[in-house]
Coordinates of C-alpha atoms in Angstrom, one line a residue:
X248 CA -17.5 11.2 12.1
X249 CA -14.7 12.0 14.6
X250 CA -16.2 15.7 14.4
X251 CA -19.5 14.6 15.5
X252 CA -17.8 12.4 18.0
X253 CA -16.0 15.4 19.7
X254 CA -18.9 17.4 19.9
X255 CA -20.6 15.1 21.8
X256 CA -18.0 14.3 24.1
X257 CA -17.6 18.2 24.6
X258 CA -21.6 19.0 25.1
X259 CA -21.3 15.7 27.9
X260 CA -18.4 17.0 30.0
X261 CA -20.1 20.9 29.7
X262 CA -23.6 19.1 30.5
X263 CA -21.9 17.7 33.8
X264 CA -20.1 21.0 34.7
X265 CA -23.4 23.2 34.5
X266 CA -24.0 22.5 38.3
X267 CA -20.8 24.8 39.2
X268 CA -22.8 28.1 37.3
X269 CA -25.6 29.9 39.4
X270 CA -28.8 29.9 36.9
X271 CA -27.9 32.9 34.5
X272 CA -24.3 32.4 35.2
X273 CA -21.6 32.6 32.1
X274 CA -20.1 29.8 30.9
X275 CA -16.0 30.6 29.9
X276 CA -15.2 32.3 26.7
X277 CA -15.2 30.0 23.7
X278 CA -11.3 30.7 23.6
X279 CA -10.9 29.5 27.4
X280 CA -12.7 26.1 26.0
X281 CA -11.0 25.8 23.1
X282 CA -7.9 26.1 25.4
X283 CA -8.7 23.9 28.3
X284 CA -10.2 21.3 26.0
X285 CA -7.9 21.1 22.9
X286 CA -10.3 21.3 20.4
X287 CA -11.7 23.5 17.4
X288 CA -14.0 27.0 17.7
X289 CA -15.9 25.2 15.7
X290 CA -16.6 21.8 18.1
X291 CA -16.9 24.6 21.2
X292 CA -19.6 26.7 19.1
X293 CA -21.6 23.2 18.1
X294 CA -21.0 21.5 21.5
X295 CA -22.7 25.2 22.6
X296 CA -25.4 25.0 20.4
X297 CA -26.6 21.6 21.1
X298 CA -27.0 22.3 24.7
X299 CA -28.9 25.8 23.8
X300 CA -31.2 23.7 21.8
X301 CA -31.5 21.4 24.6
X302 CA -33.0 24.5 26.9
X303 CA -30.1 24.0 29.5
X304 CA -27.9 27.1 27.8
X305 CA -28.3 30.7 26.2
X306 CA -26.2 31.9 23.7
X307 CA -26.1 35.4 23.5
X308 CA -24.4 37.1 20.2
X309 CA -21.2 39.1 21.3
X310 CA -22.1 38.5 24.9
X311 CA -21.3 34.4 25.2
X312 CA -22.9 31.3 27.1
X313 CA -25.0 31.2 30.2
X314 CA -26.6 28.7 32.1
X315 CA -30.4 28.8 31.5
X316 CA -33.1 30.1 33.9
X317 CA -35.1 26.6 35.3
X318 CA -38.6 26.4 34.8
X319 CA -40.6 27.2 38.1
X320 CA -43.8 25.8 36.6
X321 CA -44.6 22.9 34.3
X322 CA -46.1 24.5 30.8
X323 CA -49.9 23.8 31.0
X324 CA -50.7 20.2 29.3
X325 CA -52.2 21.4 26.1
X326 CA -54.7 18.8 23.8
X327 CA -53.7 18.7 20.0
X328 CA -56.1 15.3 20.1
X329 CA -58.3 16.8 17.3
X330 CA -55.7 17.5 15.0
X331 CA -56.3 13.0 14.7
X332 CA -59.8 13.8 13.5
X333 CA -58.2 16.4 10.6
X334 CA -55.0 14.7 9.2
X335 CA -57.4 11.7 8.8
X336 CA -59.9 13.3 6.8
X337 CA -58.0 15.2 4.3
X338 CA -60.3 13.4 1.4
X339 CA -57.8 12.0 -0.3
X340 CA -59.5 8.0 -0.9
X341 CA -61.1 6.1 1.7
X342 CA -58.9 3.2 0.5
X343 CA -55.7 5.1 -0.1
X344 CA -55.2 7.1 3.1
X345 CA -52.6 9.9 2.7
X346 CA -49.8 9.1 5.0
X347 CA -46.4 10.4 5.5
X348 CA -43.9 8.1 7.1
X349 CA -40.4 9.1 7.0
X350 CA -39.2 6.4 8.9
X351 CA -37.5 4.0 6.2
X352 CA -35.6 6.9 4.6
X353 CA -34.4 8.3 8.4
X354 CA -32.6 5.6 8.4
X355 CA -30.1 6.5 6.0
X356 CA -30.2 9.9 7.1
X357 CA -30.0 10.0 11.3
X358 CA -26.7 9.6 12.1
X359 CA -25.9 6.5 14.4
X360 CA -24.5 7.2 18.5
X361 CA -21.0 7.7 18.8
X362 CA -18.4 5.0 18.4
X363 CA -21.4 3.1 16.3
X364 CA -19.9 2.0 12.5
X365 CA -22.4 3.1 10.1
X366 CA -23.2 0.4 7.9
X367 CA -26.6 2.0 7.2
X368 CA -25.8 5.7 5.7
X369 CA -26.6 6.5 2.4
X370 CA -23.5 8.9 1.2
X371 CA -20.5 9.4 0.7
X372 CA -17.7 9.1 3.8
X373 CA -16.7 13.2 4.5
X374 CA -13.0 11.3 3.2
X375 CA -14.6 10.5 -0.4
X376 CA -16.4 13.8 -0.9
X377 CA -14.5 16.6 -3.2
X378 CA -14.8 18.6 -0.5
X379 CA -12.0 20.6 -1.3
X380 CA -13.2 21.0 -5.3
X381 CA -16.7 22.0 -3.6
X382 CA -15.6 24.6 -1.8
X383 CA -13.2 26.1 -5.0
X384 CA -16.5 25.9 -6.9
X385 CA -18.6 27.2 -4.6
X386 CA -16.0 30.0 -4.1
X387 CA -16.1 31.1 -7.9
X388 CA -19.7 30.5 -8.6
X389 CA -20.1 33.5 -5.9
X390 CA -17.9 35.5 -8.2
X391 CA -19.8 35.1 -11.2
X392 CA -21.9 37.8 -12.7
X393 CA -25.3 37.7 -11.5
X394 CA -24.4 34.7 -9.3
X395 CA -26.8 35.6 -6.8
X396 CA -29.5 36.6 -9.2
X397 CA -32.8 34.8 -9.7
X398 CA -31.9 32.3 -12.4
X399 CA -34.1 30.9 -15.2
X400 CA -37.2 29.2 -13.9
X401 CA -36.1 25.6 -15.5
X402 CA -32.3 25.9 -14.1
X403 CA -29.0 27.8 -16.0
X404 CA -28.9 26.6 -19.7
X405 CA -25.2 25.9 -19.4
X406 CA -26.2 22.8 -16.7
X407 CA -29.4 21.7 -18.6
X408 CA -27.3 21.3 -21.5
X409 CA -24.4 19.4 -19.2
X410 CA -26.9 17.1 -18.1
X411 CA -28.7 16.6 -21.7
X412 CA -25.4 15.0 -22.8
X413 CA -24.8 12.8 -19.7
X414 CA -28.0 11.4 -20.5
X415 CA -27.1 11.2 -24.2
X416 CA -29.7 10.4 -27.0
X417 CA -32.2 12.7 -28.6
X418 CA -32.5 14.7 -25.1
X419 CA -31.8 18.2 -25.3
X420 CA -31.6 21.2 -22.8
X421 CA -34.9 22.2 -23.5
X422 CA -36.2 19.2 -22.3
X423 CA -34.3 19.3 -18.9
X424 CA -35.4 20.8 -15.5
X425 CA -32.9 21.5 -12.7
X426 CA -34.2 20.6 -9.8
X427 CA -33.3 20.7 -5.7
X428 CA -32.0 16.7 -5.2
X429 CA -33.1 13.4 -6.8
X430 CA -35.9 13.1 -3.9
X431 CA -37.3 16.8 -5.1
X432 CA -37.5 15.3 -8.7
X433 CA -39.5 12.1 -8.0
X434 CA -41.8 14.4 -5.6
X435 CA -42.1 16.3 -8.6
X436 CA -42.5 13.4 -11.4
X437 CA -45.6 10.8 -9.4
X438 CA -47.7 14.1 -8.4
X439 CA -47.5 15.0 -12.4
X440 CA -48.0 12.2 -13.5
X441 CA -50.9 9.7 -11.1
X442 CA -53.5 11.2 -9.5
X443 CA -54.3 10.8 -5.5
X444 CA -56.0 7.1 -5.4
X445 CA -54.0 5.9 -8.3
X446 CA -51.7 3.5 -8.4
X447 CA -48.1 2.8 -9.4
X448 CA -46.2 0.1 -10.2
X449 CA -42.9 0.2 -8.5
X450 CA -39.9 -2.6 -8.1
X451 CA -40.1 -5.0 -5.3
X452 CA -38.0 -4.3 -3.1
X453 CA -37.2 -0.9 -4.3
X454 CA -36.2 2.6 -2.6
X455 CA -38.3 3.6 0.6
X456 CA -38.0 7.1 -0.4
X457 CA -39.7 6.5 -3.1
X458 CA -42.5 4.2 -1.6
X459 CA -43.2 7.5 1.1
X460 CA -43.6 9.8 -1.7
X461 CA -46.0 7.7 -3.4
X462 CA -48.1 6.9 -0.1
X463 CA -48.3 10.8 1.1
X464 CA -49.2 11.5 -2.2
X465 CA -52.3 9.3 -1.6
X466 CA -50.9 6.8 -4.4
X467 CA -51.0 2.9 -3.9
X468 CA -47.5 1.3 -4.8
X469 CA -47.8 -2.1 -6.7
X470 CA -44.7 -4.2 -6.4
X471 CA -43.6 -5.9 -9.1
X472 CA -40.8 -8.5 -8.3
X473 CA -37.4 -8.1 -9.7
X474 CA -33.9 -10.3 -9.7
X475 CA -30.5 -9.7 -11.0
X476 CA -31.1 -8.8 -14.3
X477 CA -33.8 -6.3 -13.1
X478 CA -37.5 -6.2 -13.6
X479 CA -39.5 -9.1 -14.5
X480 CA -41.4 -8.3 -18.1
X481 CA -44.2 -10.7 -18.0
X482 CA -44.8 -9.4 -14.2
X483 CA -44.4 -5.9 -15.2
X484 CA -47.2 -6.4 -18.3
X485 CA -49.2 -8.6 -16.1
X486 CA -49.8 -5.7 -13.3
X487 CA -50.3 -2.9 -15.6
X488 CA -53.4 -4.9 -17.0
X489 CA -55.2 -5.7 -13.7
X490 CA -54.5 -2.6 -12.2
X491 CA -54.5 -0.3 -15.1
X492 CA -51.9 1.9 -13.6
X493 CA -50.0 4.6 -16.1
X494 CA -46.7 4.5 -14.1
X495 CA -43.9 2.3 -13.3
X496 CA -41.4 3.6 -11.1
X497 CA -37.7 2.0 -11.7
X498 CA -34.0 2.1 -11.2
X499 CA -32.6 0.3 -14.3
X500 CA -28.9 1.0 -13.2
X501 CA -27.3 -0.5 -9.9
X502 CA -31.1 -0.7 -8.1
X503 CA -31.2 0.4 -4.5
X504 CA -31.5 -2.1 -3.1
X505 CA -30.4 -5.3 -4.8
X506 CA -27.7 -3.5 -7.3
X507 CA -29.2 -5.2 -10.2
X508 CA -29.0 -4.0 -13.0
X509 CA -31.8 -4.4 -16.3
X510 CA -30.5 -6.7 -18.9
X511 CA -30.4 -5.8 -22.6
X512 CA -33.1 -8.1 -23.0
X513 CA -35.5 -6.4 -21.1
X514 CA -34.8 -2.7 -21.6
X515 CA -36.8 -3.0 -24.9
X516 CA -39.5 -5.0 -23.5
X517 CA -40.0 -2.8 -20.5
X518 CA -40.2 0.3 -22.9
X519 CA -43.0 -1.9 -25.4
X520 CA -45.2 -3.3 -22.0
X521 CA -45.1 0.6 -21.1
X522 CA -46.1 2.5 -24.6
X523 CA -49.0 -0.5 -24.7
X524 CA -50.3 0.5 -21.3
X525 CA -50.2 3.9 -22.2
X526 CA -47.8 4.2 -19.3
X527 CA -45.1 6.6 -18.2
X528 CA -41.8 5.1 -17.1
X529 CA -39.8 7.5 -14.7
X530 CA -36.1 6.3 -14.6
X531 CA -34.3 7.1 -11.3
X532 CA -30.8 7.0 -12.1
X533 CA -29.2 7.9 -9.0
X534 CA -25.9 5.8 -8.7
X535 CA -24.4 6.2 -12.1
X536 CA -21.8 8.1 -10.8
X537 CA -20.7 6.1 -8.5
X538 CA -19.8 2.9 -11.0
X539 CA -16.9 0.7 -9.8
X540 CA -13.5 0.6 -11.8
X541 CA -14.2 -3.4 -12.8
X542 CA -17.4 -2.4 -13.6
X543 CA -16.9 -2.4 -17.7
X544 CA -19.1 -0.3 -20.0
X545 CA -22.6 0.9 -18.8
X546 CA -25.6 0.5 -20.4
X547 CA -27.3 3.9 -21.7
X548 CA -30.0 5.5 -20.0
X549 CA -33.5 3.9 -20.7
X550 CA -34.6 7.5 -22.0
X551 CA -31.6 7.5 -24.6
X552 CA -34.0 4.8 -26.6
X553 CA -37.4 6.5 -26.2
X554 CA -38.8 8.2 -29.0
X555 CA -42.2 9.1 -27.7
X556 CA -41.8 10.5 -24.5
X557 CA -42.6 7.2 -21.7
X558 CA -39.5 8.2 -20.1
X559 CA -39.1 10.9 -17.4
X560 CA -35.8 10.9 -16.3
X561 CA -34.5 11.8 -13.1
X562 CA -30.5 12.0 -12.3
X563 CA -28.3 13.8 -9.3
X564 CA -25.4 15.2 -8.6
X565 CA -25.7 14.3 -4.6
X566 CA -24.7 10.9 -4.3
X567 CA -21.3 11.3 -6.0
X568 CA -20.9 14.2 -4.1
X569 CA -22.3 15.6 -1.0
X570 CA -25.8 14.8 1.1
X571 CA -25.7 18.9 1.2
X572 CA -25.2 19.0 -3.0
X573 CA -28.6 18.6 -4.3
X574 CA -28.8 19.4 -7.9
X575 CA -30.5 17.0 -10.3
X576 CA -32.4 17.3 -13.0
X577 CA -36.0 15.9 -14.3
X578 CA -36.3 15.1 -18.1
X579 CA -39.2 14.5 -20.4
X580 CA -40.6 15.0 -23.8
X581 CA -44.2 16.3 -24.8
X582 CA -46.5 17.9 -22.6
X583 CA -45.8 16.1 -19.4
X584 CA -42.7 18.5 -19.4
X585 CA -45.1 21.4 -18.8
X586 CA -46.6 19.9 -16.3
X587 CA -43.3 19.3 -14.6
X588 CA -42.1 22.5 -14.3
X589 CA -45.3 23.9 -13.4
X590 CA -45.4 21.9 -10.4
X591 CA -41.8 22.6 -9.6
X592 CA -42.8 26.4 -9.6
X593 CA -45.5 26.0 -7.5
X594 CA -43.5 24.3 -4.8
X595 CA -40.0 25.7 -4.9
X596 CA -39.7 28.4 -7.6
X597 CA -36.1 27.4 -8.9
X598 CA -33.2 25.9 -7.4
X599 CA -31.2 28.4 -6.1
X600 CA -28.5 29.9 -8.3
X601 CA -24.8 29.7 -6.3
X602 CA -25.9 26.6 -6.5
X603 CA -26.0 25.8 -9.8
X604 CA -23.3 28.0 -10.5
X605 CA -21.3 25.9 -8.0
X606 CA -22.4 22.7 -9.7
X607 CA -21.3 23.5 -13.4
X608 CA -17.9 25.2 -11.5
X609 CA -17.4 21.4 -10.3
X610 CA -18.4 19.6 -13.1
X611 CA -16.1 22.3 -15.4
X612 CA -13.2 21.7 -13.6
X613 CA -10.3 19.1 -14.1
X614 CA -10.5 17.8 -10.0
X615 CA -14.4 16.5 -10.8
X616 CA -13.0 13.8 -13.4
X617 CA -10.3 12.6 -11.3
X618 CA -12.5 12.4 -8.1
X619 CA -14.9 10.4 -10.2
X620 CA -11.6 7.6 -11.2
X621 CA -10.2 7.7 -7.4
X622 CA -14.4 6.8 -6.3
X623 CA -14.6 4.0 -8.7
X624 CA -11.4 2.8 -7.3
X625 CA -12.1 3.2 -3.8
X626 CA -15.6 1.8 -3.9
X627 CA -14.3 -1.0 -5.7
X628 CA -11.9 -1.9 -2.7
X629 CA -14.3 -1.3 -0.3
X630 CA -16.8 -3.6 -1.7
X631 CA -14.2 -6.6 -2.0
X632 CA -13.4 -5.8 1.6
X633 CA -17.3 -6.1 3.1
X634 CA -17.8 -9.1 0.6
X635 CA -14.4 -10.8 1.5
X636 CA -15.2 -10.1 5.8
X637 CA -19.1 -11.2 5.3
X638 CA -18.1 -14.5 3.7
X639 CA -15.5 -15.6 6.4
X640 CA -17.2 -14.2 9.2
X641 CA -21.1 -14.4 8.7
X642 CA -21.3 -17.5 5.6
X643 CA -25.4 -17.9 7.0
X644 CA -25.8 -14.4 5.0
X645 CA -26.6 -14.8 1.3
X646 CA -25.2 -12.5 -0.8
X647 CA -27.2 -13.2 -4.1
X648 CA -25.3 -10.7 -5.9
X649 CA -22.5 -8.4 -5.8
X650 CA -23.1 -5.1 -7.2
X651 CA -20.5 -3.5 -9.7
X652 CA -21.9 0.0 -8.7
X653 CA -23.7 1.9 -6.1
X654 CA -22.4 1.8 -2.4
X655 CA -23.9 -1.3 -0.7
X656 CA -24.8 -4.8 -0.5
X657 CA -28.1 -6.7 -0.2
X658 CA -28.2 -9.9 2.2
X659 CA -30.5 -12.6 2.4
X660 CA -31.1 -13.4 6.3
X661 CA -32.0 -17.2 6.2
X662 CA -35.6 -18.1 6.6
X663 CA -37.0 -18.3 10.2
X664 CA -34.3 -15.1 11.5
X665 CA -36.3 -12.5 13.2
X666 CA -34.8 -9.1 10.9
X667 CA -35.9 -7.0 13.8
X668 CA -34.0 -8.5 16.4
X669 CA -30.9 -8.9 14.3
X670 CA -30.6 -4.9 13.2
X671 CA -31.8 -4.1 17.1
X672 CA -28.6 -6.7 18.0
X673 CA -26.6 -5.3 15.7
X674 CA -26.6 -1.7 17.3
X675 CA -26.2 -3.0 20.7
X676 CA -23.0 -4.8 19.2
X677 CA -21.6 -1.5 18.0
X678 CA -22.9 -1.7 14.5
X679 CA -25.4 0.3 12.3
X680 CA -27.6 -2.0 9.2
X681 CA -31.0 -1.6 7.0
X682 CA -33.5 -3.2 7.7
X683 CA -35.2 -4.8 4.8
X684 CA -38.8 -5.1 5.5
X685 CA -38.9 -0.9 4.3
X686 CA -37.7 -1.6 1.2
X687 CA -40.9 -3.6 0.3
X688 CA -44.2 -2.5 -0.6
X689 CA -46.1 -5.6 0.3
X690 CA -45.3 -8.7 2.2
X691 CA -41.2 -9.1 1.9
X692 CA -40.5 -12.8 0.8
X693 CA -37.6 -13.3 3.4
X694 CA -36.0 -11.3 5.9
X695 CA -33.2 -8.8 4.3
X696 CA -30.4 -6.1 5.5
X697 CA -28.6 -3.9 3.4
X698 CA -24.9 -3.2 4.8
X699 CA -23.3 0.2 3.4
X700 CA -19.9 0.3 2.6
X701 CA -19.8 4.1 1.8
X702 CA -20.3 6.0 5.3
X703 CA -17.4 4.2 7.0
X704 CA -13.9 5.8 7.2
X705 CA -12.5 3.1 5.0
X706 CA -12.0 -1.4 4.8
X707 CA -10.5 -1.2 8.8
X708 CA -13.3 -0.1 9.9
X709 CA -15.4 -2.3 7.3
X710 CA -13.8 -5.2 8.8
X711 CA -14.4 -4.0 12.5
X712 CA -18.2 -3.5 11.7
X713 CA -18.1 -7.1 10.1
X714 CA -16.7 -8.4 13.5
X715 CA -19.5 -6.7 15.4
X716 CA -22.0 -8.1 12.8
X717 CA -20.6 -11.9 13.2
X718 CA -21.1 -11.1 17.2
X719 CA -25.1 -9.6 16.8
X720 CA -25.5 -12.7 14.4
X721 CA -24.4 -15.5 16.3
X722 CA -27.2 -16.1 18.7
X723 CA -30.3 -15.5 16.2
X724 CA -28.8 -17.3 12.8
X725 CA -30.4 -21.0 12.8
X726 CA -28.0 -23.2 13.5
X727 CA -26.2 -20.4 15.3
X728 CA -27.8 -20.3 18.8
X729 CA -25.8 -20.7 22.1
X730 CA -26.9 -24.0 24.0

């Protein structure tokens, strides 16, 4: 964050000195900057390359900076008005148009201005990521035999089999697929398994991610409701008969974004409702990982107790690591796993192998078990910290339930709060949240924000973003409103 912060400040001050450079003029030596402004080669070549791509520098290899030419002559306006007419008649359904809207997974992923706290990211802080393990991994992986080989089309056996025995039960390596990030895998799973027009039961709210997958794939997401000991049954059994849909989309463990998690109870009777309906279940377990230290034993995986293939199973290595680590791993029994690894060839060939090398490097190596303890710690404290700040200094948010896993908590706004207005307050105030309205398929049933407590530096600057939350809060909360 401070990184990012410097870069910015860098590319401002060289944006305001451009003036003193006749056009094609050259900008001082990356050394002279680094000098004169006290900061890395690496800020100076960043800071460089964010005002090349903004037209108003060239970088020239062994040569250096210069200020651009200006443009004498506006390009000529050019008409793309019929591509309107083509994206909207790909032929997908007439009632299920294919669209792909990005927006309620951007922002997790955008990073906020400078000096903004991110209570919105979706990762892990650069101060909780093994970076330094990563890096020792990565560094022997590219030392391996054949490391930079083309590896087996379903991933390197040593990491299916790591991954079989994470996800325990009958699964074996043969029935794992390596695949390129959790989001690559459910890609992969709804366009096996529904076709365009069909559609698919998924948890209400659930992961926007998961909802834009469906919809570009021309699918039609069904919400069925869930509360804190996961997904209602009787709801669950209720939509599969009136729309005869053959998938149901979950996150059993830690759900993103309510944290619940699916009771005992109901892990059978979601499995039953399923085989009955002739349905596949894919299982996104994406947070496991990152379980708090109170958090007590987990609960298996729901494909550890399936016999006959109604589980695909999809789990990463990203969130406990890095946004740039994406290895995960699809799994599945019976012909569906054919049809899963035919499509993954088709799009992407194979994951590349450094880094899968890289990955069972890490997950080999003594550091990977202790950064997995000093996470569960750390994520522990940090949600105490938001939970403790949001009840003294914003009691009008509900907090129905406080996660033992996963990186964030899900807030009730109280009824007649425009959510909107509060996230749009909330930046102006110096603070970055989640909407809520993304995260539902239909009509939401109240308005909702989702506060992150794993992209921040640590509980100061939880508490600071708290503080800026209470400030955005206090004219829009009823009851709250300055006379």
């Amino acid at each position: 964050m401070q990184e990012r912060s410097s870069v910015d400040e860098l590319a401002k001050q060289l944006r305001q000195e451009l003036d003193r450079y006749p056009a094609g003029g050259k900008l001082p030596s990356s050394r002279a900057l680094v000098e004169r402004f006290r900061v890395s080669p690496v800020t100076v070549s960043r800071a460089l390359a964010q005002l090349a791509a903004e037209g108003t520098v060239v970088t020239r290899p062994g040569a250096g900076a210069f200020r651009a030419q200006p443009r004498t002559t506006a390009p000529p306006a050019e008409d793309t008005s019929w591509q309107e007419v083509a994206l909207s008649a790909d032929g997908v359904s007439d009632l299920v148009p294919r669209t792909v809207d990005a927006s309620g997974v951007t922002v997790s992923l955008a990073a906020p201005p400078a000096g903004v706290i991110e209570f919105s990211g979706g990762y892990l802080h650069p101060s909780l990521q093994p970076e330094k393990a990563m890096a020792a991994a990565l560094a022997r992986a590219g030392r391996r035999p054949g490391a930079w080989g083309r590896p087996p089309l379903e991933g390197l056996p040593e990491l299916r089999e790591w991954f079989a025995r994470g996800i325990g039960g009958a699964i074996t390596a043969a029935e794992v697929l390596i695949t390129a990030g959790g989001q690559s895998a459910l890609t992969t799973a709804l366009r096996a398994l529904a076709p365009p027009g069909a559609p698919v039961l998924v948890e209400s709210p659930t992961y926007p991610g998961m909802l834009a997958i469906a919809r570009a794939a021309g699918l039609r997401p069904v919400p069925v409701p869930v509360d804190t000991d996961g997904v209602k049954p009787a709801l669950l059994a209720d939509a599969f008969r009136a729309t005869g849909a053959r998938v149901f989309v979950c996150q059993p463990l830690f759900q993103n974004p309510t944290g619940a998690v699916l009771s005992a109870e109901r892990r059978g009777e979601v499995l039953r409702i399923a085989r009955e309906a002739g349905a596949f279940v894919v299982e996104d377990d994406f947070i496991r990982r990152l379980v708090h230290e109170d958090a007590g034993p987990l609960p298996r995986p729901l494909a550890t107790d399936d016999a006959d293939g109604v589980v695909v199973h999809v789990c990463s290595l990203t969130k406990a690591t890095s946004p740039s680590f994406r290895v995960s791993a699809l799994a599945a029994r019976g012909p569906v796993l054919h049809r899963l690894r035919a499509i993954q060839v088709v799009d992407t060939f194979f994951v590349p192998r450094p880094l899968q090398e890289a990955a069972l490097e890490l997950v080999g190596s003594p550091a990977w078990t202790r950064h997995l303890r000093a996470i569960a710690a750390e994520l522990r404290a940090r949600r105490d910290a938001m939970t403790t700040a949001l009840r003294l200094e914003v009691p009008g948010l509900a907090l129905p339930h406080i996660p033992s896993g996963g990186y964030h908590l899900w807030l009730r706004l109280p009824d007649g709060t425009d959510e909107s207005a509060l996230v749009t307050a909330a930046l102006r105030a110096g603070v970055s949240v989640t909407p809520g309205r993304p995260y539902f398929s239909a009509e939401p049933p109240a308005g909702h924000i989702r506060l992150s407590f794993t992209a921040v530096a640590g509980t100061g600057e939880i508490a600071e973003g708290v503080r800026r939350l209470r400030t955005a809060c206090e004219p829009l909360l009823p009851g709250k409103r300055s006379t």
